[in-house]
mmCIF file of C-alpha atoms in Angstrom:
data_model
loop_
_atom_site.group_PDB
_atom_site.id
_atom_site.type_symbol
_atom_site.label_atom_id
_atom_site.label_comp_id
_atom_site.label_asym_id
_atom_site.label_seq_id
_atom_site.Cartn_x
_atom_site.Cartn_y
_atom_site.Cartn_z
ATOM 1 C CA MET Y 1 0.000 0.000 0.000
ATOM 2 C CA ALA Y 2 1.436 3.327 -1.065
ATOM 3 C CA GLY Y 3 -0.539 5.147 1.609
ATOM 4 C CA MET Y 4 2.223 5.723 4.149
ATOM 5 C CA ARG Y 5 4.807 8.374 3.480
ATOM 6 C CA CYS Y 6 8.171 6.632 3.539
ATOM 7 C CA GLY Y 7 10.676 7.954 6.039
ATOM 8 C CA VAL Y 8 8.245 10.277 7.860
ATOM 9 C CA ASN Y 9 8.570 9.868 11.616
ATOM 10 C CA MET Y 10 5.371 10.453 13.600
ATOM 11 C CA GLY Y 11 6.429 10.079 17.229
ATOM 12 C CA GLU Y 12 8.266 6.774 17.332
ATOM 13 C CA THR Y 13 6.557 5.289 14.287
ATOM 14 C CA GLU Y 14 8.233 5.091 10.941
ATOM 15 C CA THR Y 15 7.206 3.254 7.818
ATOM 16 C CA ALA Y 16 10.060 1.689 5.934
ATOM 17 C CA ALA Y 17 10.294 2.216 2.205
ATOM 18 C CA PRO Y 18 9.671 -0.791 -0.022
ATOM 19 C CA VAL Y 19 12.891 -2.237 -1.342
ATOM 20 C CA GLU Y 20 13.676 -4.490 -4.261
ATOM 21 C CA PRO Y 21 14.638 -8.047 -3.340
ATOM 22 C CA SER Y 22 18.359 -8.565 -3.659
ATOM 23 C CA SER Y 23 18.034 -12.080 -5.073
ATOM 24 C CA LYS Y 24 16.794 -12.573 -8.615
ATOM 25 C CA SER Y 25 14.967 -15.735 -7.626
ATOM 26 C CA ALA Y 26 13.382 -13.962 -4.647
ATOM 27 C CA ARG Y 27 12.134 -11.187 -6.892
ATOM 28 C CA LYS Y 28 10.704 -13.765 -9.281
ATOM 29 C CA ARG Y 29 8.772 -15.368 -6.439
ATOM 30 C CA ARG Y 30 7.364 -12.001 -5.325
ATOM 31 C CA MET Y 31 6.166 -11.226 -8.849
ATOM 32 C CA GLU Y 32 4.414 -14.574 -9.203
ATOM 33 C CA ILE Y 33 0.636 -14.390 -9.420
ATOM 34 C CA HIS Y 34 -0.974 -16.361 -6.612
ATOM 35 C CA GLN Y 35 -4.397 -17.861 -7.232
ATOM 36 C CA PHE Y 36 -6.688 -19.018 -4.476
ATOM 37 C CA ASN Y 37 -9.633 -21.371 -4.341
ATOM 38 C CA PHE Y 38 -10.376 -21.691 -8.048
ATOM 39 C CA VAL Y 39 -12.886 -24.437 -8.859
ATOM 40 C CA PRO Y 40 -13.794 -25.068 -12.516
ATOM 41 C CA ASN Y 41 -17.299 -25.873 -13.710
ATOM 42 C CA ASP Y 42 -16.435 -29.497 -14.368
ATOM 43 C CA SER Y 43 -13.852 -32.009 -13.243
ATOM 44 C CA ALA Y 44 -11.702 -31.682 -16.348
ATOM 45 C CA VAL Y 45 -8.276 -30.144 -16.232
ATOM 46 C CA VAL Y 46 -8.519 -26.425 -16.970
ATOM 47 C CA PRO Y 47 -6.439 -25.385 -20.041
ATOM 48 C CA GLU Y 48 -3.253 -23.407 -19.691
ATOM 49 C CA LEU Y 49 -3.334 -19.846 -18.383
ATOM 50 C CA LEU Y 50 -3.377 -16.940 -20.759
ATOM 51 C CA SER Y 51 -0.228 -16.457 -22.833
ATOM 52 C CA GLY Y 52 2.710 -15.489 -20.669
ATOM 53 C CA GLY Y 53 1.671 -17.802 -17.865
ATOM 54 C CA GLY Y 54 4.827 -19.850 -18.155
ATOM 55 C CA GLY Y 55 2.980 -22.967 -19.305
ATOM 56 C CA LYS Y 56 1.592 -23.626 -15.836
ATOM 57 C CA LYS Y 57 -1.810 -25.224 -15.425
ATOM 58 C CA ARG Y 58 -4.316 -24.735 -12.687
ATOM 59 C CA PRO Y 59 -4.567 -27.749 -10.404
ATOM 60 C CA LYS Y 60 -7.186 -30.327 -11.228
ATOM 61 C CA ILE Y 61 -9.951 -29.975 -8.662
ATOM 62 C CA LYS Y 62 -12.957 -32.240 -8.667
ATOM 63 C CA VAL Y 63 -16.455 -30.903 -8.288
ATOM 64 C CA VAL Y 64 -17.914 -32.280 -5.076
ATOM 65 C CA VAL Y 65 -21.505 -33.224 -4.343
ATOM 66 C CA GLU Y 66 -21.955 -34.538 -0.817
ATOM 67 C CA GLU Y 67 -24.063 -37.603 -0.310
ATOM 68 C CA LYS Y 68 -26.917 -36.809 2.059
ATOM 69 C CA PRO Y 69 -30.238 -38.460 2.934
ATOM 70 C CA LYS Y 70 -32.424 -38.828 -0.109
ATOM 71 C CA GLY Y 71 -34.981 -36.077 -0.574
ATOM 72 C CA THR Y 72 -33.030 -33.442 1.349
ATOM 73 C CA GLU Y 73 -30.314 -31.170 -0.053
ATOM 74 C CA PHE Y 74 -27.507 -29.712 2.040
ATOM 75 C CA ALA Y 75 -24.572 -27.377 1.456
ATOM 76 C CA THR Y 76 -21.679 -26.341 3.637
ATOM 77 C CA VAL Y 77 -21.865 -22.698 4.706
ATOM 78 C CA PRO Y 78 -19.050 -20.267 5.567
ATOM 79 C CA ASP Y 79 -19.151 -20.859 9.316
ATOM 80 C CA GLY Y 80 -18.388 -24.533 8.773
ATOM 81 C CA GLY Y 81 -21.887 -25.836 9.499
ATOM 82 C CA GLU Y 82 -24.551 -27.108 7.167
ATOM 83 C CA GLN Y 83 -27.876 -25.688 6.060
ATOM 84 C CA LYS Y 84 -30.759 -27.265 4.211
ATOM 85 C CA LEU Y 85 -31.368 -25.820 0.761
ATOM 86 C CA SER Y 86 -34.851 -24.903 -0.374
ATOM 87 C CA THR Y 87 -34.704 -27.030 -3.530
ATOM 88 C CA PRO Y 88 -37.058 -26.175 -6.389
ATOM 89 C CA SER Y 89 -39.004 -28.959 -8.045
ATOM 90 C CA GLY Y 90 -36.921 -31.162 -10.319
ATOM 91 C CA GLY Y 91 -33.958 -31.355 -7.954
ATOM 92 C CA ILE Y 92 -32.200 -28.254 -9.366
ATOM 93 C CA LEU Y 93 -30.168 -26.454 -6.697
ATOM 94 C CA PRO Y 94 -29.857 -22.655 -6.686
ATOM 95 C CA GLU Y 95 -26.669 -21.271 -8.222
ATOM 96 C CA PHE Y 96 -23.985 -19.514 -6.217
ATOM 97 C CA PRO Y 97 -22.178 -16.479 -7.637
ATOM 98 C CA LYS Y 98 -19.218 -17.195 -9.884
ATOM 99 C CA PHE Y 99 -16.054 -15.248 -9.195
ATOM 100 C CA GLY Y 100 -12.332 -15.133 -9.772
ATOM 101 C CA MET Y 101 -9.718 -13.725 -7.398
ATOM 102 C CA THR Y 102 -6.029 -12.984 -7.883
ATOM 103 C CA SER Y 103 -3.648 -11.330 -5.412
ATOM 104 C CA VAL Y 104 0.046 -10.616 -5.934
ATOM 105 C CA CYS Y 105 2.740 -8.870 -3.895
ATOM 106 C CA GLY Y 106 4.149 -7.206 -7.008
ATOM 107 C CA ARG Y 107 7.057 -4.825 -6.553
ATOM 108 C CA ARG Y 108 6.472 -4.221 -2.860
ATOM 109 C CA ARG Y 109 8.613 -5.775 -0.156
ATOM 110 C CA ASP Y 110 5.640 -7.109 1.844
ATOM 111 C CA MET Y 111 2.174 -8.351 0.981
ATOM 112 C CA GLU Y 112 -0.301 -6.153 2.871
ATOM 113 C CA ASP Y 113 -3.499 -6.844 0.872
ATOM 114 C CA SER Y 114 -6.162 -9.262 2.105
ATOM 115 C CA VAL Y 115 -9.234 -10.596 0.285
ATOM 116 C CA ALA Y 116 -12.359 -12.167 1.785
ATOM 117 C CA ILE Y 117 -14.984 -14.071 -0.212
ATOM 118 C CA HIS Y 118 -17.967 -15.684 1.512
ATOM 119 C CA PRO Y 119 -20.789 -16.918 -0.753
ATOM 120 C CA THR Y 120 -24.082 -17.157 1.126
ATOM 121 C CA PHE Y 121 -22.511 -15.800 4.294
ATOM 122 C CA CYS Y 122 -25.956 -14.814 5.525
ATOM 123 C CA LEU Y 123 -29.323 -16.469 4.891
ATOM 124 C CA ARG Y 124 -32.780 -14.948 5.017
ATOM 125 C CA ASP Y 125 -35.326 -17.324 6.571
ATOM 126 C CA GLY Y 126 -32.929 -20.244 6.016
ATOM 127 C CA ASP Y 127 -33.437 -20.037 2.241
ATOM 128 C CA PHE Y 128 -30.327 -20.212 0.030
ATOM 129 C CA SER Y 129 -32.210 -18.671 -2.892
ATOM 130 C CA SER Y 130 -32.455 -15.422 -0.924
ATOM 131 C CA GLY Y 131 -28.984 -15.574 0.622
ATOM 132 C CA PHE Y 132 -26.468 -12.722 0.670
ATOM 133 C CA HIS Y 133 -22.932 -13.008 -0.722
ATOM 134 C CA PHE Y 134 -19.921 -11.142 0.669
ATOM 135 C CA PHE Y 135 -16.819 -9.886 -1.169
ATOM 136 C CA GLY Y 136 -14.167 -7.679 0.435
ATOM 137 C CA VAL Y 137 -10.780 -6.253 -0.547
ATOM 138 C CA TYR Y 138 -8.589 -4.764 2.202
ATOM 139 C CA ASP Y 139 -5.399 -2.865 1.363
ATOM 140 C CA GLY Y 140 -3.204 -2.486 4.427
ATOM 141 C CA HIS Y 141 -0.625 0.226 5.034
ATOM 142 C CA GLY Y 142 2.121 0.357 7.624
ATOM 143 C CA CYS Y 143 1.776 -3.416 7.988
ATOM 144 C CA SER Y 144 -0.657 -6.243 7.240
ATOM 145 C CA HIS Y 145 -2.291 -7.050 10.576
ATOM 146 C CA VAL Y 146 -5.218 -4.624 10.197
ATOM 147 C CA SER Y 147 -6.127 -5.871 6.717
ATOM 148 C CA THR Y 148 -5.834 -9.455 7.987
ATOM 149 C CA LYS Y 149 -8.123 -8.744 10.924
ATOM 150 C CA CYS Y 150 -10.649 -7.149 8.559
ATOM 151 C CA LYS Y 151 -10.517 -10.263 6.384
ATOM 152 C CA GLU Y 152 -11.214 -12.472 9.396
ATOM 153 C CA ARG Y 153 -13.894 -10.411 11.095
ATOM 154 C CA MET Y 154 -15.707 -7.959 8.804
ATOM 155 C CA HIS Y 155 -18.134 -10.473 7.275
ATOM 156 C CA GLU Y 156 -18.985 -11.823 10.730
ATOM 157 C CA ILE Y 157 -19.753 -8.325 11.999
ATOM 158 C CA VAL Y 158 -21.924 -7.558 8.961
ATOM 159 C CA LYS Y 159 -23.747 -10.859 9.380
ATOM 160 C CA ALA Y 160 -24.503 -10.091 13.032
ATOM 161 C CA GLU Y 161 -25.848 -6.668 12.070
ATOM 162 C CA VAL Y 162 -28.059 -8.104 9.311
ATOM 163 C CA GLU Y 163 -29.435 -10.811 11.585
ATOM 164 C CA ALA Y 164 -30.147 -8.361 14.401
ATOM 165 C CA GLY Y 165 -33.761 -8.306 13.207
ATOM 166 C CA GLY Y 166 -36.180 -5.967 11.491
ATOM 167 C CA ALA Y 167 -36.014 -4.326 8.107
ATOM 168 C CA ILE Y 168 -32.505 -3.820 6.780
ATOM 169 C CA SER Y 169 -31.207 -0.293 6.327
ATOM 170 C CA TRP Y 170 -28.003 -0.958 4.426
ATOM 171 C CA GLU Y 171 -26.510 2.464 5.118
ATOM 172 C CA ARG Y 172 -26.921 2.036 8.858
ATOM 173 C CA THR Y 173 -25.927 -1.650 8.811
ATOM 174 C CA MET Y 174 -22.674 -1.078 6.938
ATOM 175 C CA SER Y 175 -21.760 2.076 8.846
ATOM 176 C CA ARG Y 176 -22.209 0.305 12.177
ATOM 177 C CA SER Y 177 -20.199 -2.669 10.899
ATOM 178 C CA PHE Y 178 -17.236 -0.527 9.825
ATOM 179 C CA LEU Y 179 -17.219 1.383 13.094
ATOM 180 C CA LYS Y 180 -17.286 -1.883 15.082
ATOM 181 C CA MET Y 181 -14.449 -3.215 12.944
ATOM 182 C CA ASP Y 182 -12.433 -0.073 13.641
ATOM 183 C CA LYS Y 183 -13.073 -0.438 17.383
ATOM 184 C CA GLU Y 184 -11.925 -4.064 17.340
ATOM 185 C CA VAL Y 185 -8.710 -3.013 15.611
ATOM 186 C CA LYS Y 186 -8.130 -0.288 18.178
ATOM 187 C CA ASP Y 187 -8.826 -2.650 21.081
ATOM 188 C CA SER Y 188 -6.499 -5.313 19.697
ATOM 189 C CA CYS Y 189 -3.724 -2.740 19.368
ATOM 190 C CA GLY Y 190 -4.318 -1.588 22.926
ATOM 191 C CA ALA Y 191 -3.964 -5.168 24.131
ATOM 192 C CA GLY Y 192 -0.865 -5.707 22.008
ATOM 193 C CA VAL Y 193 -0.866 -7.135 18.516
ATOM 194 C CA ALA Y 194 0.234 -10.541 19.714
ATOM 195 C CA GLY Y 195 -2.762 -10.683 22.024
ATOM 196 C CA GLY Y 196 -5.252 -10.069 19.215
ATOM 197 C CA ALA Y 197 -7.225 -12.723 17.396
ATOM 198 C CA SER Y 198 -5.611 -12.071 14.022
ATOM 199 C CA THR Y 199 -3.476 -14.796 12.455
ATOM 200 C CA SER Y 200 -1.292 -12.275 10.655
ATOM 201 C CA THR Y 201 2.468 -12.867 10.782
ATOM 202 C CA CYS Y 202 3.251 -9.255 10.005
ATOM 203 C CA ARG Y 203 6.338 -7.228 10.891
ATOM 204 C CA CYS Y 204 4.369 -5.503 13.668
ATOM 205 C CA GLU Y 205 4.260 -8.751 15.653
ATOM 206 C CA LEU Y 206 7.964 -9.280 15.159
ATOM 207 C CA ARG Y 207 9.067 -5.752 16.064
ATOM 208 C CA THR Y 208 6.214 -4.747 18.409
ATOM 209 C CA PRO Y 209 6.035 -1.099 17.267
ATOM 210 C CA GLN Y 210 3.365 1.528 17.853
ATOM 211 C CA CYS Y 211 0.632 -0.353 15.994
ATOM 212 C CA ASN Y 212 -1.793 2.578 16.131
ATOM 213 C CA ALA Y 213 0.037 3.810 13.018
ATOM 214 C CA VAL Y 214 -1.217 0.814 11.010
ATOM 215 C CA GLY Y 215 -4.439 0.772 9.008
ATOM 216 C CA SER Y 216 -6.267 -0.582 5.999
ATOM 217 C CA THR Y 217 -8.700 0.457 3.315
ATOM 218 C CA ALA Y 218 -11.899 -1.569 2.975
ATOM 219 C CA VAL Y 219 -14.180 -1.958 -0.024
ATOM 220 C CA VAL Y 220 -16.978 -4.441 0.647
ATOM 221 C CA ALA Y 221 -19.757 -5.639 -1.648
ATOM 222 C CA VAL Y 222 -22.821 -7.531 -0.438
ATOM 223 C CA LEU Y 223 -24.855 -9.125 -3.227
ATOM 224 C CA THR Y 224 -28.532 -9.751 -2.552
ATOM 225 C CA PRO Y 225 -31.020 -11.210 -5.056
ATOM 226 C CA ASP Y 226 -31.950 -7.690 -6.208
ATOM 227 C CA LYS Y 227 -29.256 -5.290 -4.931
ATOM 228 C CA ILE Y 228 -25.535 -4.573 -4.976
ATOM 229 C CA VAL Y 229 -24.517 -2.936 -1.696
ATOM 230 C CA VAL Y 230 -21.025 -1.393 -1.744
ATOM 231 C CA SER Y 231 -19.331 0.161 1.277
ATOM 232 C CA ASN Y 232 -16.021 1.917 0.805
ATOM 233 C CA CYS Y 233 -13.473 3.396 3.181
ATOM 234 C CA GLY Y 234 -10.220 4.439 1.515
ATOM 235 C CA ASP Y 235 -8.930 4.259 -2.046
ATOM 236 C CA SER Y 236 -9.746 0.696 -3.053
ATOM 237 C CA ARG Y 237 -12.625 0.689 -5.523
ATOM 238 C CA ALA Y 238 -15.714 -1.148 -6.792
ATOM 239 C CA VAL Y 239 -16.789 -0.832 -10.440
ATOM 240 C CA LEU Y 240 -19.898 -2.287 -12.079
ATOM 241 C CA CYS Y 241 -19.913 -3.240 -15.750
ATOM 242 C CA ARG Y 242 -23.447 -2.779 -17.066
ATOM 243 C CA ASN Y 243 -24.114 -3.327 -20.760
ATOM 244 C CA GLY Y 244 -20.508 -2.468 -21.566
ATOM 245 C CA VAL Y 245 -20.461 0.740 -19.497
ATOM 246 C CA ALA Y 246 -18.197 1.140 -16.463
ATOM 247 C CA ILE Y 247 -20.150 2.481 -13.471
ATOM 248 C CA PRO Y 248 -18.098 3.304 -10.339
ATOM 249 C CA LEU Y 249 -19.950 2.195 -7.204
ATOM 250 C CA SER Y 250 -17.462 3.877 -4.869
ATOM 251 C CA THR Y 251 -15.477 7.106 -4.801
ATOM 252 C CA ASP Y 252 -11.859 7.130 -3.637
ATOM 253 C CA HIS Y 253 -11.240 8.911 -0.350
ATOM 254 C CA LYS Y 254 -8.293 11.113 -1.280
ATOM 255 C CA PRO Y 255 -7.197 13.984 1.005
ATOM 256 C CA ASP Y 256 -7.561 16.552 -1.806
ATOM 257 C CA ARG Y 257 -11.158 15.578 -2.620
ATOM 258 C CA PRO Y 258 -12.956 18.883 -1.922
ATOM 259 C CA ASP Y 259 -15.414 17.546 0.661
ATOM 260 C CA GLU Y 260 -12.739 15.463 2.384
ATOM 261 C CA LEU Y 261 -10.315 18.391 2.408
ATOM 262 C CA SER Y 262 -12.947 20.595 4.077
ATOM 263 C CA ARG Y 263 -13.748 17.919 6.650
ATOM 264 C CA ILE Y 264 -10.074 17.483 7.569
ATOM 265 C CA HIS Y 265 -9.565 21.233 7.942
ATOM 266 C CA GLU Y 266 -12.711 21.605 10.050
ATOM 267 C CA SER Y 267 -11.461 18.887 12.410
ATOM 268 C CA GLY Y 268 -8.180 20.743 12.893
ATOM 269 C CA GLY Y 269 -5.990 18.710 10.531
ATOM 270 C CA ARG Y 270 -3.919 19.658 7.530
ATOM 271 C CA VAL Y 271 -3.331 18.195 4.090
ATOM 272 C CA ILE Y 272 0.305 18.534 3.059
ATOM 273 C CA PHE Y 273 1.347 17.951 -0.550
ATOM 274 C CA TRP Y 274 4.414 15.746 -0.252
ATOM 275 C CA ASP Y 275 4.648 13.357 -3.175
ATOM 276 C CA GLY Y 276 0.907 13.886 -3.516
ATOM 277 C CA PRO Y 277 -1.701 15.042 -0.989
ATOM 278 C CA ARG Y 278 -1.317 13.407 2.429
ATOM 279 C CA VAL Y 279 -3.041 13.863 5.787
ATOM 280 C CA LEU Y 280 -0.417 15.605 7.957
ATOM 281 C CA GLY Y 281 2.025 14.778 5.176
ATOM 282 C CA VAL Y 282 1.814 11.047 5.984
ATOM 283 C CA LEU Y 283 -1.284 9.169 4.779
ATOM 284 C CA ALA Y 284 -2.381 9.329 1.140
ATOM 285 C CA MET Y 285 -6.046 8.666 1.949
ATOM 286 C CA SER Y 286 -8.571 10.437 4.119
ATOM 287 C CA ARG Y 287 -10.531 7.422 5.426
ATOM 288 C CA ALA Y 288 -9.304 4.065 6.684
ATOM 289 C CA ILE Y 289 -9.821 1.435 9.357
ATOM 290 C CA GLY Y 290 -7.177 1.789 12.054
ATOM 291 C CA ASP Y 291 -4.655 4.692 11.964
ATOM 292 C CA SER Y 292 -5.642 5.780 15.470
ATOM 293 C CA TYR Y 293 -2.828 8.324 15.611
ATOM 294 C CA LEU Y 294 -4.447 10.321 12.771
ATOM 295 C CA LYS Y 295 -7.955 10.540 14.224
ATOM 296 C CA PRO Y 296 -10.148 12.552 13.997
ATOM 297 C CA TYR Y 297 -8.709 13.598 10.627
ATOM 298 C CA VAL Y 298 -8.786 10.055 9.199
ATOM 299 C CA ILE Y 299 -12.146 8.409 9.905
ATOM 300 C CA SER Y 300 -13.547 4.912 9.409
ATOM 301 C CA ASP Y 301 -17.063 5.945 8.307
ATOM 302 C CA PRO Y 302 -17.788 4.281 4.945
ATOM 303 C CA GLU Y 303 -19.674 5.724 2.021
ATOM 304 C CA VAL Y 304 -22.450 3.283 1.091
ATOM 305 C CA THR Y 305 -24.154 2.878 -2.284
ATOM 306 C CA VAL Y 306 -27.148 0.628 -2.949
ATOM 307 C CA THR Y 307 -27.641 -0.260 -6.625
ATOM 308 C CA GLU Y 308 -30.593 -2.187 -8.021
ATOM 309 C CA ARG Y 309 -29.543 -5.184 -10.073
ATOM 310 C CA THR Y 310 -30.723 -5.346 -13.680
ATOM 311 C CA ALA Y 311 -30.645 -7.841 -16.535
ATOM 312 C CA GLU Y 312 -27.914 -5.725 -18.178
ATOM 313 C CA ASP Y 313 -25.421 -6.201 -15.313
ATOM 314 C CA GLU Y 314 -22.388 -8.158 -16.482
ATOM 315 C CA CYS Y 315 -19.783 -8.155 -13.731
ATOM 316 C CA LEU Y 316 -18.531 -6.435 -10.594
ATOM 317 C CA ILE Y 317 -14.831 -5.653 -10.077
ATOM 318 C CA LEU Y 318 -13.360 -5.026 -6.633
ATOM 319 C CA ALA Y 319 -9.671 -4.156 -6.473
ATOM 320 C CA SER Y 320 -6.992 -2.414 -4.450
ATOM 321 C CA ASP Y 321 -5.365 0.758 -5.753
ATOM 322 C CA GLY Y 322 -2.499 -1.314 -7.114
ATOM 323 C CA LEU Y 323 -4.840 -1.908 -10.076
ATOM 324 C CA TRP Y 324 -6.661 1.436 -10.218
ATOM 325 C CA ASP Y 325 -3.458 3.501 -10.098
ATOM 326 C CA VAL Y 326 -2.550 2.253 -13.567
ATOM 327 C CA VAL Y 327 -5.768 0.864 -15.115
ATOM 328 C CA SER Y 328 -8.889 2.932 -15.795
ATOM 329 C CA ASN Y 329 -12.424 1.809 -14.927
ATOM 330 C CA GLU Y 330 -13.272 1.515 -18.620
ATOM 331 C CA THR Y 331 -10.223 -0.601 -19.445
ATOM 332 C CA ALA Y 332 -10.827 -2.915 -16.492
ATOM 333 C CA CYS Y 333 -14.444 -3.468 -17.495
ATOM 334 C CA GLY Y 334 -13.439 -4.060 -21.105
ATOM 335 C CA VAL Y 335 -10.950 -6.756 -20.102
ATOM 336 C CA ALA Y 336 -13.383 -8.488 -17.716
ATOM 337 C CA ARG Y 337 -16.202 -8.318 -20.251
ATOM 338 C CA MET Y 338 -14.025 -9.872 -22.941
ATOM 339 C CA CYS Y 339 -13.169 -12.795 -20.668
ATOM 340 C CA LEU Y 340 -16.781 -13.382 -19.631
ATOM 341 C CA GLN Y 341 -18.062 -13.263 -23.194
ATOM 342 C CA SER Y 342 -15.566 -15.941 -24.188
ATOM 343 C CA ARG Y 343 -17.648 -18.451 -22.247
ATOM 344 C CA LYS Y 344 -20.977 -19.577 -23.646
ATOM 345 C CA GLN Y 345 -23.860 -19.232 -21.251
ATOM 346 C CA PRO Y 346 -25.702 -22.491 -20.516
ATOM 347 C CA SER Y 347 -29.125 -22.754 -22.120
ATOM 348 C CA THR Y 348 -30.601 -24.658 -19.159
ATOM 349 C CA PRO Y 349 -30.044 -24.537 -15.397
ATOM 350 C CA ARG Y 350 -27.307 -26.759 -14.013
ATOM 351 C CA SER Y 351 -28.405 -30.170 -12.891
ATOM 352 C CA ARG Y 352 -27.483 -31.680 -9.555
ATOM 353 C CA GLU Y 353 -24.355 -33.442 -10.758
ATOM 354 C CA HIS Y 354 -22.802 -30.094 -11.792
ATOM 355 C CA ASP Y 355 -23.377 -28.314 -8.497
ATOM 356 C CA VAL Y 356 -20.391 -27.191 -6.434
ATOM 357 C CA THR Y 357 -20.277 -27.553 -2.666
ATOM 358 C CA VAL Y 358 -19.686 -24.171 -1.081
ATOM 359 C CA THR Y 359 -17.118 -24.510 1.693
ATOM 360 C CA ALA Y 360 -15.832 -22.321 4.490
ATOM 361 C CA ALA Y 361 -13.234 -20.817 2.154
ATOM 362 C CA GLY Y 362 -15.856 -19.895 -0.434
ATOM 363 C CA GLU Y 363 -14.480 -22.216 -3.124
ATOM 364 C CA SER Y 364 -16.909 -21.418 -5.925
ATOM 365 C CA SER Y 365 -15.517 -19.964 -9.110
ATOM 366 C CA ASP Y 366 -15.038 -20.576 -12.803
ATOM 367 C CA LYS Y 367 -12.486 -20.146 -15.545
ATOM 368 C CA ALA Y 368 -13.848 -16.966 -17.133
ATOM 369 C CA CYS Y 369 -13.845 -14.958 -13.886
ATOM 370 C CA SER Y 370 -10.460 -16.376 -12.947
ATOM 371 C CA ASP Y 371 -8.990 -15.443 -16.325
ATOM 372 C CA ALA Y 372 -10.384 -11.910 -15.946
ATOM 373 C CA SER Y 373 -8.775 -11.400 -12.532
ATOM 374 C CA ILE Y 374 -5.470 -12.863 -13.730
ATOM 375 C CA LEU Y 375 -5.396 -10.728 -16.874
ATOM 376 C CA LEU Y 376 -6.179 -7.542 -14.948
ATOM 377 C CA THR Y 377 -3.395 -8.314 -12.477
ATOM 378 C CA LYS Y 378 -0.927 -8.978 -15.290
ATOM 379 C CA LEU Y 379 -1.966 -5.722 -16.947
ATOM 380 C CA ALA Y 380 -1.313 -3.759 -13.760
ATOM 381 C CA LEU Y 381 2.153 -5.326 -13.427
ATOM 382 C CA ALA Y 382 2.911 -4.686 -17.084
ATOM 383 C CA ARG Y 383 2.052 -1.027 -16.513
ATOM 384 C CA HIS Y 384 4.562 -0.949 -13.652
ATOM 385 C CA SER Y 385 2.204 -0.768 -10.689
ATOM 386 C CA GLN Y 386 4.356 -0.216 -7.612
ATOM 387 C CA ASP Y 387 1.847 -1.640 -5.136
ATOM 388 C CA ASN Y 388 0.306 -4.952 -4.129
ATOM 389 C CA VAL Y 389 -2.431 -5.864 -6.600
ATOM 390 C CA SER Y 390 -5.630 -7.680 -5.562
ATOM 391 C CA VAL Y 391 -8.557 -8.172 -7.952
ATOM 392 C CA VAL Y 392 -11.957 -9.844 -7.517
ATOM 393 C CA VAL Y 393 -14.287 -10.312 -10.504
ATOM 394 C CA VAL Y 394 -17.881 -11.419 -9.867
ATOM 395 C CA ASP Y 395 -20.167 -12.609 -12.666
ATOM 396 C CA LEU Y 396 -23.559 -10.899 -12.388
ATOM 397 C CA ARG Y 397 -25.167 -12.173 -15.573
ATOM 398 C CA LYS Y 398 -28.576 -13.790 -15.331
ATOM 399 C CA GLY Y 399 -28.277 -17.545 -15.358
ATOM 400 C CA GLN Y 400 -24.653 -17.224 -14.213
ATOM 401 C CA SER Y 401 -25.057 -16.175 -10.587
ATOM 402 C CA SER Y 402 -27.505 -16.281 -7.768
ATOM 403 C CA SER Y 403 -30.185 -13.710 -8.359
#
């Protein structure tokens, strides 16, 4: 994350500048694209990656259908338990959203991005056909433990807020969730990073510094059967591709954005232009989770957009600024759209033998979305992105995802 000003000392906290690996082989490993939890639509071996992939093939992963008592359908849900599915007549199970995710360290010394994907993380009335799906990209700065904690806890906090009862106000639900996440981060820092629940193995745990100078962006999308709810805090971004048009569903929180600049000044802070606009000359964004030492100038309140889904929706792209710094919204949508259109849509719903078990890691994806996320990541690296790059592509087309 390029958010921390390198070499600026705030009290006893200093963020080290990213350095190039000294070993050629080490640098090659850091530039390697890491793929997670890709499951193809069938049990065949997926063809080679796009050109330039070094001839590597994705691992062969079998589609799994668990054997359960006849007449009742089950699926594993993100918390590790099982839920009955409301199965329509004919034995056809509801589809889960297809997605692809790629995350790479790139030219940075450390990997500070985290990605969370939880299909059907929350059910309404125990019915999978009306379940909600969670996608989050967290871009850490200063270190990785805040982004890791967001990955582990944000979806659980949102789920608790949704299940609290009553009609859902998405603006209030997501705002409360982000504020609770920020409080958990602050409390874990107060108790010492090692005493927190995060499994991060970041430099903070090794050096035990002032961890209140660590933070993370957060862009979260919750897909419902009829809505796309996006909550953003920082400069990661969500973009919707609708009928070939790129529609930003979030606005970057940069310190020189007029409304953000006014808010910072009114709270007694300053924006100093030092290699770009930075809060107090340090942080290159005006909102983030964590960063306690910059409050009240840097806040964790998200901006929330609620977009009605339509038949013209093609895909949703969530990514850290490692992509958006060098790739425009229009280019990203064009690349993703090209990959999705390369796959023929099925003429009939999938039958039971083609269903994929959804596990705690959210292992539901397909080749087209995976290719889109890989190609976007490669494009960012080819354009010399200096940051970690994390990309999630979600297929929104009718007949392709849960809707």
